[in-house]
Structures are given as C-alpha cells and as structure tokens.
Amino acid sequence: MNILNMSNIQKSFGDNNVLKDISIKVDKGEVVSVIGPSGSGKSTLLRCATLLETIDGGSFSYMGEEVCSVKNGKVVYDKNLNKFRHYFGLVFQNFNLFPHWSVLKNVIDAPISVQHRDKNEVKAEAVELLKKMGLEDKVKAYPGELSGGQQQRLSIVRALAMKPEILFFDEPTSALDPELTGEVLKVIKQLAEENMTMVIVTHEMEFARAVSDRVIFMDGGIIVEEGAPNEVFANTKNERTKQFLQNYSKNEY
C-alpha cells in the first residue's frame, strides 16, 4: 500500500529552482534514505511532504487521499490540511522541543490537544515509549537537562506518540557528536526492524546502506539515481553518484 505518493514536484525560492521534477513513492513498511550533497533539495523535499512548504508544481497524496493537485495550471491544496498531518511525524535535526515543558508534557501535549485522545491512555503510552527509548527516568526532567542524544530520542518519542503512518527524519544526527550519533541510529534501526515506514535524509552512508530498502541520490533538485542500497553504493553505474560517494568518503573519514 502506498503511504506517500509525490509526482513531478517542483519548488522554487525566487530564481532558485530547488526541486525540478521529483517523483517518489513510499510503501507501507518501507525505509527510504535520501542522500546527496548540500543544496541538492533533500530537506526541501521533506518540508514539502510535511506541509511546511507549499509546492509550485506537481501533486501528492497520503494513503490515497490527495493533498494537492494541479487545477487550471495552479497547485490547489485540500482545504482541510489538518487531516493529513495525522499521517506523518517529523524529527528535526535540532530537536525542536519545548524547553519550558517537561519530557512527559513534550510527548503528551499534541496527542491530547490536537488528536483529542484520552489523557490517561496517552500518558500510559508515552511512559511505555519513553521506557523503550531508555528515557523512563527522565519523565520529569526538562530538555535542557538532557544530552543531545537523549533530546533526539525524545523527539522521536514525541513523533511516535502521534501514531503516524510514516516518519520523516531530516538529518537526525547532524547536531550530535559521534558517540551520541550511534545511540540515535540504533533507535532508528530498531524502528526499521519493527516495520515503521520511514524517509530518512542522512549523511550517514553506512547507516543508509544497512537500514534502507531503497536509497535515493539527489543532486541539483533532481533524483539522479534510485535503487537498492547495494546497487547505489556498491554497483552504481552513474558517474555523478560515484563521484559523490568518493568525495564523501574523502571528506568524512
């Protein structure tokens, strides 16, 4: 089943065409990693998919329901966008937690106030999720009292508490040092093993190779190559992908 279907997506900021003609489908239980150089449009694609930016051309849908489509040459969005926000969760690179709220309140606020779910039920589920992420002893703490890795794990718990169909990660480890990066990647790997549908924008190549069902290489606002991890990382015939991976290795290690 298609969770997300994006067709011919275009997005510009002024004269800068950031997304030129992007089509991407994500099926239930699939893990898709998006790699590519800075400025290739990866994060913009995620921001469009999560309704933080509007697209200039193309269409997309969640669970077969149309979010927007082109009518009379213009992109027209569904009037009720809130129903689509229930389908996805987004984990940012800089956590985006509420500093003046406790760990527990950061997790339970949206399910209660936005989804109008039962408070006791939400609390019980939140405590279970925090336990699963090794944060059970931090329930009353505040984000500022947590390490970067713990803050990012809390961000993941907050996204999961909304029971999304698909989780988006925008460079989830870029603000973390190597030791903390490992603990966050371990959590994402665990979610992959539990068949959580995910789209991960990442610069962690070995991780993308290990955890993904499919890898998308973007450059200059287009999808240059797409395939199984082994095809993209080990057997790519595409010169641009080869060059990126070689340069990446040189820069990173």
PDB file of C-alpha atoms in Angstrom:
ATOM      1  CA  MET A   1       0.000   0.000   0.000  1.00  0.00           C
ATOM      2  CA  ASN A   2       1.232   3.493  -0.922  1.00  0.00           C
ATOM      3  CA  ILE A   3       1.627   5.680   2.161  1.00  0.00           C
ATOM      4  CA  LEU A   4       3.085   8.617   0.211  1.00  0.00           C
ATOM      5  CA  ASN A   5       2.954   9.336  -3.491  1.00  0.00           C
ATOM      6  CA  MET A   6       4.634  12.505  -4.801  1.00  0.00           C
ATOM      7  CA  SER A   7       4.500  13.251  -8.555  1.00  0.00           C
ATOM      8  CA  ASN A   8       6.510  15.798 -10.561  1.00  0.00           C
ATOM      9  CA  ILE A   9       7.152  18.034  -7.553  1.00  0.00           C
ATOM     10  CA  GLN A  10       8.590  21.471  -8.285  1.00  0.00           C
ATOM     11  CA  LYS A  11       9.644  24.114  -5.791  1.00  0.00           C
ATOM     12  CA  SER A  12      11.483  27.416  -6.266  1.00  0.00           C
ATOM     13  CA  PHE A  13      12.678  30.135  -3.943  1.00  0.00           C
ATOM     14  CA  GLY A  14      12.866  33.211  -6.154  1.00  0.00           C
ATOM     15  CA  ASP A  15      15.033  32.272  -9.151  1.00  0.00           C
ATOM     16  CA  ASN A  16      16.440  29.227  -7.406  1.00  0.00           C
ATOM     17  CA  ASN A  17      14.741  26.024  -8.656  1.00  0.00           C
ATOM     18  CA  VAL A  18      15.344  23.776  -5.666  1.00  0.00           C
ATOM     19  CA  LEU A  19      13.138  20.858  -6.760  1.00  0.00           C
ATOM     20  CA  LYS A  20      12.877  20.449 -10.511  1.00  0.00           C
ATOM     21  CA  ASP A  21      10.767  17.355 -11.144  1.00  0.00           C
ATOM     22  CA  ILE A  22      10.726  14.926  -8.244  1.00  0.00           C
ATOM     23  CA  SER A  23       8.544  11.821  -8.101  1.00  0.00           C
ATOM     24  CA  ILE A  24       8.720   9.480  -5.132  1.00  0.00           C
ATOM     25  CA  LYS A  25       6.525   6.683  -3.780  1.00  0.00           C
ATOM     26  CA  VAL A  26       6.863   5.133  -0.329  1.00  0.00           C
ATOM     27  CA  ASP A  27       5.085   1.887   0.523  1.00  0.00           C
ATOM     28  CA  LYS A  28       3.959   0.731   3.944  1.00  0.00           C
ATOM     29  CA  GLY A  29       6.858  -0.673   5.986  1.00  0.00           C
ATOM     30  CA  GLU A  30       9.483   0.683   3.584  1.00  0.00           C
ATOM     31  CA  VAL A  31      12.615   2.551   4.715  1.00  0.00           C
ATOM     32  CA  VAL A  32      13.869   5.065   2.151  1.00  0.00           C
ATOM     33  CA  SER A  33      17.103   7.011   2.659  1.00  0.00           C
ATOM     34  CA  VAL A  34      17.713  10.221   0.725  1.00  0.00           C
ATOM     35  CA  ILE A  35      21.367  11.147   0.218  1.00  0.00           C
ATOM     36  CA  GLY A  36      23.149  13.841  -1.759  1.00  0.00           C
ATOM     37  CA  PRO A  37      25.318  16.961  -1.454  1.00  0.00           C
ATOM     38  CA  SER A  38      24.252  20.061   0.473  1.00  0.00           C
ATOM     39  CA  GLY A  39      21.834  22.173  -1.524  1.00  0.00           C
ATOM     40  CA  SER A  40      20.521  19.245  -3.561  1.00  0.00           C
ATOM     41  CA  GLY A  41      16.948  19.749  -2.321  1.00  0.00           C
ATOM     42  CA  LYS A  42      16.717  16.874   0.200  1.00  0.00           C
ATOM     43  CA  SER A  43      15.435  18.891   3.165  1.00  0.00           C
ATOM     44  CA  THR A  44      13.149  20.982   0.943  1.00  0.00           C
ATOM     45  CA  LEU A  45      11.551  17.768  -0.320  1.00  0.00           C
ATOM     46  CA  LEU A  46      10.840  16.752   3.295  1.00  0.00           C
ATOM     47  CA  ARG A  47       9.474  20.201   4.131  1.00  0.00           C
ATOM     48  CA  CYS A  48       7.090  19.983   1.161  1.00  0.00           C
ATOM     49  CA  ALA A  49       5.977  16.458   2.126  1.00  0.00           C
ATOM     50  CA  THR A  50       5.266  17.612   5.700  1.00  0.00           C
ATOM     51  CA  LEU A  51       3.364  20.769   4.638  1.00  0.00           C
ATOM     52  CA  LEU A  52       5.978  23.186   5.993  1.00  0.00           C
ATOM     53  CA  GLU A  53       6.413  24.469   2.422  1.00  0.00           C
ATOM     54  CA  THR A  54       3.941  24.625  -0.447  1.00  0.00           C
ATOM     55  CA  ILE A  55       4.908  23.223  -3.840  1.00  0.00           C
ATOM     56  CA  ASP A  56       4.831  25.210  -7.106  1.00  0.00           C
ATOM     57  CA  GLY A  57       4.091  22.271  -9.395  1.00  0.00           C
ATOM     58  CA  GLY A  58       3.058  18.625  -9.199  1.00  0.00           C
ATOM     59  CA  SER A  59       0.806  16.761  -6.792  1.00  0.00           C
ATOM     60  CA  PHE A  60       0.966  14.387  -3.871  1.00  0.00           C
ATOM     61  CA  SER A  61      -1.175  12.181  -1.709  1.00  0.00           C
ATOM     62  CA  TYR A  62      -1.149  10.306   1.611  1.00  0.00           C
ATOM     63  CA  MET A  63      -2.882   6.936   1.906  1.00  0.00           C
ATOM     64  CA  GLY A  64      -4.502   7.534  -1.481  1.00  0.00           C
ATOM     65  CA  GLU A  65      -6.012  10.866  -0.364  1.00  0.00           C
ATOM     66  CA  GLU A  66      -4.978  13.841  -2.484  1.00  0.00           C
ATOM     67  CA  VAL A  67      -3.204  16.617  -0.547  1.00  0.00           C
ATOM     68  CA  CYS A  68      -2.889  18.848  -3.609  1.00  0.00           C
ATOM     69  CA  SER A  69      -3.188  18.707  -7.375  1.00  0.00           C
ATOM     70  CA  VAL A  70      -2.824  20.987 -10.385  1.00  0.00           C
ATOM     71  CA  LYS A  71      -6.026  22.706 -11.500  1.00  0.00           C
ATOM     72  CA  ASN A  72      -6.021  25.261 -14.320  1.00  0.00           C
ATOM     73  CA  GLY A  73      -2.224  25.365 -14.196  1.00  0.00           C
ATOM     74  CA  LYS A  74      -2.067  26.087 -10.440  1.00  0.00           C
ATOM     75  CA  VAL A  75      -1.393  23.860  -7.443  1.00  0.00           C
ATOM     76  CA  VAL A  76      -4.519  23.684  -5.299  1.00  0.00           C
ATOM     77  CA  TYR A  77      -4.349  22.234  -1.767  1.00  0.00           C
ATOM     78  CA  ASP A  78      -7.138  20.435   0.058  1.00  0.00           C
ATOM     79  CA  LYS A  79      -8.974  22.872   2.353  1.00  0.00           C
ATOM     80  CA  ASN A  80      -8.560  20.602   5.375  1.00  0.00           C
ATOM     81  CA  LEU A  81      -4.822  20.018   5.697  1.00  0.00           C
ATOM     82  CA  ASN A  82      -5.056  19.003   9.351  1.00  0.00           C
ATOM     83  CA  LYS A  83      -6.352  15.543   8.433  1.00  0.00           C
ATOM     84  CA  PHE A  84      -3.092  14.877   6.543  1.00  0.00           C
ATOM     85  CA  ARG A  85      -0.913  15.983   9.455  1.00  0.00           C
ATOM     86  CA  HIS A  86      -2.118  12.924  11.373  1.00  0.00           C
ATOM     87  CA  TYR A  87      -0.474  10.679   8.797  1.00  0.00           C
ATOM     88  CA  PHE A  88       3.130  11.743   9.382  1.00  0.00           C
ATOM     89  CA  GLY A  89       5.671  12.623  12.052  1.00  0.00           C
ATOM     90  CA  LEU A  90       8.807  14.707  11.538  1.00  0.00           C
ATOM     91  CA  VAL A  91      12.046  14.539  13.507  1.00  0.00           C
ATOM     92  CA  PHE A  92      14.194  17.649  13.016  1.00  0.00           C
ATOM     93  CA  GLN A  93      17.976  17.871  13.206  1.00  0.00           C
ATOM     94  CA  ASN A  94      17.776  20.447  16.021  1.00  0.00           C
ATOM     95  CA  PHE A  95      15.199  18.613  18.166  1.00  0.00           C
ATOM     96  CA  ASN A  96      12.601  21.477  18.275  1.00  0.00           C
ATOM     97  CA  LEU A  97      11.493  20.547  21.798  1.00  0.00           C
ATOM     98  CA  PHE A  98       9.639  22.947  24.104  1.00  0.00           C
ATOM     99  CA  PRO A  99      12.308  23.898  26.681  1.00  0.00           C
ATOM    100  CA  HIS A 100       9.832  25.024  29.372  1.00  0.00           C
ATOM    101  CA  TRP A 101       7.868  21.761  29.251  1.00  0.00           C
ATOM    102  CA  SER A 102       8.852  18.533  30.995  1.00  0.00           C
ATOM    103  CA  VAL A 103       9.849  15.485  28.961  1.00  0.00           C
ATOM    104  CA  LEU A 104       6.400  13.943  29.549  1.00  0.00           C
ATOM    105  CA  LYS A 105       4.499  17.110  28.566  1.00  0.00           C
ATOM    106  CA  ASN A 106       6.563  17.382  25.357  1.00  0.00           C
ATOM    107  CA  VAL A 107       5.309  13.900  24.443  1.00  0.00           C
ATOM    108  CA  ILE A 108       1.655  14.009  25.535  1.00  0.00           C
ATOM    109  CA  ASP A 109       0.595  17.541  24.622  1.00  0.00           C
ATOM    110  CA  ALA A 110      -0.114  17.066  20.896  1.00  0.00           C
ATOM    111  CA  PRO A 111      -1.954  13.702  21.131  1.00  0.00           C
ATOM    112  CA  ILE A 112      -4.246  15.227  23.793  1.00  0.00           C
ATOM    113  CA  SER A 113      -4.746  18.754  22.399  1.00  0.00           C
ATOM    114  CA  VAL A 114      -4.556  18.036  18.649  1.00  0.00           C
ATOM    115  CA  GLN A 115      -5.867  14.471  18.368  1.00  0.00           C
ATOM    116  CA  HIS A 116      -8.247  14.810  21.373  1.00  0.00           C
ATOM    117  CA  ARG A 117      -7.268  11.403  22.720  1.00  0.00           C
ATOM    118  CA  ASP A 118      -7.880  10.213  26.265  1.00  0.00           C
ATOM    119  CA  LYS A 119      -5.330  11.765  28.643  1.00  0.00           C
ATOM    120  CA  ASN A 120      -4.709   8.644  30.758  1.00  0.00           C
ATOM    121  CA  GLU A 121      -4.321   6.439  27.696  1.00  0.00           C
ATOM    122  CA  VAL A 122      -1.872   8.895  26.092  1.00  0.00           C
ATOM    123  CA  LYS A 123       0.137   9.153  29.327  1.00  0.00           C
ATOM    124  CA  ALA A 124       0.405   5.371  29.657  1.00  0.00           C
ATOM    125  CA  GLU A 125       1.548   5.034  26.017  1.00  0.00           C
ATOM    126  CA  ALA A 126       4.051   7.900  26.455  1.00  0.00           C
ATOM    127  CA  VAL A 127       5.622   6.258  29.518  1.00  0.00           C
ATOM    128  CA  GLU A 128       5.965   2.980  27.543  1.00  0.00           C
ATOM    129  CA  LEU A 129       7.609   4.786  24.613  1.00  0.00           C
ATOM    130  CA  LEU A 130       9.999   6.658  26.922  1.00  0.00           C
ATOM    131  CA  LYS A 131      10.903   3.356  28.551  1.00  0.00           C
ATOM    132  CA  LYS A 132      11.565   1.800  25.145  1.00  0.00           C
ATOM    133  CA  MET A 133      13.936   4.684  24.322  1.00  0.00           C
ATOM    134  CA  GLY A 134      15.748   4.447  27.669  1.00  0.00           C
ATOM    135  CA  LEU A 135      14.261   7.699  28.981  1.00  0.00           C
ATOM    136  CA  GLU A 136      11.958   6.333  31.701  1.00  0.00           C
ATOM    137  CA  ASP A 137      13.952   8.084  34.451  1.00  0.00           C
ATOM    138  CA  LYS A 138      13.706  11.457  32.646  1.00  0.00           C
ATOM    139  CA  VAL A 139       9.909  11.856  32.698  1.00  0.00           C
ATOM    140  CA  LYS A 140      10.001  14.940  34.965  1.00  0.00           C
ATOM    141  CA  ALA A 141      13.229  16.397  33.543  1.00  0.00           C
ATOM    142  CA  TYR A 142      13.374  19.315  31.103  1.00  0.00           C
ATOM    143  CA  PRO A 143      15.010  19.172  27.637  1.00  0.00           C
ATOM    144  CA  GLY A 144      17.903  21.371  28.808  1.00  0.00           C
ATOM    145  CA  GLU A 145      18.838  18.680  31.342  1.00  0.00           C
ATOM    146  CA  LEU A 146      19.229  16.008  28.654  1.00  0.00           C
ATOM    147  CA  SER A 147      22.198  15.190  26.433  1.00  0.00           C
ATOM    148  CA  GLY A 148      21.866  15.812  22.692  1.00  0.00           C
ATOM    149  CA  GLY A 149      21.289  12.106  22.070  1.00  0.00           C
ATOM    150  CA  GLN A 150      18.577  11.985  24.737  1.00  0.00           C
ATOM    151  CA  GLN A 151      16.918  15.076  23.262  1.00  0.00           C
ATOM    152  CA  GLN A 152      16.840  13.483  19.821  1.00  0.00           C
ATOM    153  CA  ARG A 153      15.425  10.244  21.255  1.00  0.00           C
ATOM    154  CA  LEU A 154      12.762  12.369  22.966  1.00  0.00           C
ATOM    155  CA  SER A 155      11.976  13.997  19.600  1.00  0.00           C
ATOM    156  CA  ILE A 156      11.457  10.518  18.145  1.00  0.00           C
ATOM    157  CA  VAL A 157       9.171   9.551  21.056  1.00  0.00           C
ATOM    158  CA  ARG A 158       7.167  12.752  20.538  1.00  0.00           C
ATOM    159  CA  ALA A 159       6.700  11.920  16.846  1.00  0.00           C
ATOM    160  CA  LEU A 160       5.743   8.284  17.592  1.00  0.00           C
ATOM    161  CA  ALA A 161       3.190   9.361  20.213  1.00  0.00           C
ATOM    162  CA  MET A 162       1.056  10.748  17.372  1.00  0.00           C
ATOM    163  CA  LYS A 163       0.848   7.215  15.875  1.00  0.00           C
ATOM    164  CA  PRO A 164       1.907   8.336  12.387  1.00  0.00           C
ATOM    165  CA  GLU A 165       1.746   6.144   9.290  1.00  0.00           C
ATOM    166  CA  ILE A 166       5.145   7.463   8.180  1.00  0.00           C
ATOM    167  CA  LEU A 167       8.085   9.100   9.978  1.00  0.00           C
ATOM    168  CA  PHE A 168      10.371  11.642   8.313  1.00  0.00           C
ATOM    169  CA  PHE A 169      13.879  12.314   9.622  1.00  0.00           C
ATOM    170  CA  ASP A 170      15.779  15.403   8.488  1.00  0.00           C
ATOM    171  CA  GLU A 171      19.495  14.759   9.168  1.00  0.00           C
ATOM    172  CA  PRO A 172      18.635  13.372  12.640  1.00  0.00           C
ATOM    173  CA  THR A 173      22.282  13.096  13.740  1.00  0.00           C
ATOM    174  CA  SER A 174      23.871  16.208  12.226  1.00  0.00           C
ATOM    175  CA  ALA A 175      23.770  18.134  15.522  1.00  0.00           C
ATOM    176  CA  LEU A 176      25.304  15.256  17.506  1.00  0.00           C
ATOM    177  CA  ASP A 177      28.837  14.103  18.220  1.00  0.00           C
ATOM    178  CA  PRO A 178      29.842  10.596  17.009  1.00  0.00           C
ATOM    179  CA  GLU A 179      29.121   8.826  20.317  1.00  0.00           C
ATOM    180  CA  LEU A 180      25.578  10.234  20.538  1.00  0.00           C
ATOM    181  CA  THR A 181      25.019   9.655  16.813  1.00  0.00           C
ATOM    182  CA  GLY A 182      25.360   5.912  17.403  1.00  0.00           C
ATOM    183  CA  GLU A 183      22.616   5.793  20.038  1.00  0.00           C
ATOM    184  CA  VAL A 184      20.126   7.655  17.825  1.00  0.00           C
ATOM    185  CA  LEU A 185      20.900   5.498  14.768  1.00  0.00           C
ATOM    186  CA  LYS A 186      20.357   2.414  16.924  1.00  0.00           C
ATOM    187  CA  VAL A 187      16.839   3.645  17.765  1.00  0.00           C
ATOM    188  CA  ILE A 188      16.032   4.284  14.081  1.00  0.00           C
ATOM    189  CA  LYS A 189      17.364   0.823  13.178  1.00  0.00           C
ATOM    190  CA  GLN A 190      15.087  -0.686  15.832  1.00  0.00           C
ATOM    191  CA  LEU A 191      12.093   1.142  14.295  1.00  0.00           C
ATOM    192  CA  ALA A 192      13.064  -0.212  10.866  1.00  0.00           C
ATOM    193  CA  GLU A 193      13.085  -3.742  12.291  1.00  0.00           C
ATOM    194  CA  GLU A 194       9.547  -3.076  13.608  1.00  0.00           C
ATOM    195  CA  ASN A 195       8.461  -2.166  10.037  1.00  0.00           C
ATOM    196  CA  MET A 196       7.950   1.540  10.702  1.00  0.00           C
ATOM    197  CA  THR A 197       7.599   3.371   7.374  1.00  0.00           C
ATOM    198  CA  MET A 198      10.392   5.974   7.224  1.00  0.00           C
ATOM    199  CA  VAL A 199      12.029   8.502   4.927  1.00  0.00           C
ATOM    200  CA  ILE A 200      15.454   9.480   6.234  1.00  0.00           C
ATOM    201  CA  VAL A 201      17.541  12.351   4.887  1.00  0.00           C
ATOM    202  CA  THR A 202      21.012  11.436   6.108  1.00  0.00           C
ATOM    203  CA  HIS A 203      24.726  11.903   5.595  1.00  0.00           C
ATOM    204  CA  GLU A 204      25.458   8.611   7.404  1.00  0.00           C
ATOM    205  CA  MET A 205      26.254   6.445   4.386  1.00  0.00           C
ATOM    206  CA  GLU A 206      26.977   3.182   6.186  1.00  0.00           C
ATOM    207  CA  PHE A 207      23.782   3.565   8.153  1.00  0.00           C
ATOM    208  CA  ALA A 208      21.757   4.267   4.988  1.00  0.00           C
ATOM    209  CA  ARG A 209      23.256   1.179   3.418  1.00  0.00           C
ATOM    210  CA  ALA A 210      22.426  -1.019   6.420  1.00  0.00           C
ATOM    211  CA  VAL A 211      18.908   0.155   7.228  1.00  0.00           C
ATOM    212  CA  SER A 212      17.288   1.096   3.894  1.00  0.00           C
ATOM    213  CA  ASP A 213      15.119  -0.835   1.490  1.00  0.00           C
ATOM    214  CA  ARG A 214      15.776   1.850  -1.095  1.00  0.00           C
ATOM    215  CA  VAL A 215      18.257   4.722  -1.473  1.00  0.00           C
ATOM    216  CA  ILE A 216      17.600   7.910  -3.446  1.00  0.00           C
ATOM    217  CA  PHE A 217      20.550  10.052  -4.557  1.00  0.00           C
ATOM    218  CA  MET A 218      19.564  13.660  -5.233  1.00  0.00           C
ATOM    219  CA  ASP A 219      21.643  16.387  -6.832  1.00  0.00           C
ATOM    220  CA  GLY A 220      20.683  19.754  -8.279  1.00  0.00           C
ATOM    221  CA  GLY A 221      16.993  19.323  -7.488  1.00  0.00           C
ATOM    222  CA  ILE A 222      16.502  16.030  -9.325  1.00  0.00           C
ATOM    223  CA  ILE A 223      16.710  12.329  -8.477  1.00  0.00           C
ATOM    224  CA  VAL A 224      19.927  11.183 -10.143  1.00  0.00           C
ATOM    225  CA  GLU A 225      19.712   7.557  -9.036  1.00  0.00           C
ATOM    226  CA  GLU A 226      17.381   5.334  -7.066  1.00  0.00           C
ATOM    227  CA  GLY A 227      17.708   1.679  -6.119  1.00  0.00           C
ATOM    228  CA  ALA A 228      18.502  -0.956  -3.510  1.00  0.00           C
ATOM    229  CA  PRO A 229      21.425   0.004  -1.209  1.00  0.00           C
ATOM    230  CA  ASN A 230      23.832  -2.427  -2.876  1.00  0.00           C
ATOM    231  CA  GLU A 231      23.030  -1.087  -6.345  1.00  0.00           C
ATOM    232  CA  VAL A 232      23.611   2.524  -5.312  1.00  0.00           C
ATOM    233  CA  PHE A 233      26.600   2.053  -3.008  1.00  0.00           C
ATOM    234  CA  ALA A 234      28.433  -0.914  -4.495  1.00  0.00           C
ATOM    235  CA  ASN A 235      27.374  -1.249  -8.131  1.00  0.00           C
ATOM    236  CA  THR A 236      26.433   2.242  -9.287  1.00  0.00           C
ATOM    237  CA  LYS A 237      26.990   2.868 -12.986  1.00  0.00           C
ATOM    238  CA  ASN A 238      26.170   6.551 -12.544  1.00  0.00           C
ATOM    239  CA  GLU A 239      29.257   8.794 -12.676  1.00  0.00           C
ATOM    240  CA  ARG A 240      27.702  11.549 -10.536  1.00  0.00           C
ATOM    241  CA  THR A 241      26.823   9.061  -7.778  1.00  0.00           C
ATOM    242  CA  LYS A 242      30.329   7.553  -7.915  1.00  0.00           C
ATOM    243  CA  GLN A 243      31.922  10.997  -7.642  1.00  0.00           C
ATOM    244  CA  PHE A 244      29.699  11.949  -4.684  1.00  0.00           C
ATOM    245  CA  LEU A 245      30.433   8.749  -2.783  1.00  0.00           C
ATOM    246  CA  GLN A 246      34.185   9.027  -3.436  1.00  0.00           C
ATOM    247  CA  ASN A 247      34.285  12.672  -2.354  1.00  0.00           C
ATOM    248  CA  TYR A 248      32.124  11.861   0.618  1.00  0.00           C
ATOM    249  CA  SER A 249      34.498   9.157   1.795  1.00  0.00           C
ATOM    250  CA  LYS A 250      37.453  11.515   1.437  1.00  0.00           C
ATOM    251  CA  ASN A 251      35.712  14.308   3.344  1.00  0.00           C
ATOM    252  CA  GLU A 252      34.300  12.191   6.126  1.00  0.00           C
ATOM    253  CA  TYR A 253      36.952   9.727   7.158  1.00  0.00           C
TER     254      TYR A 253
END
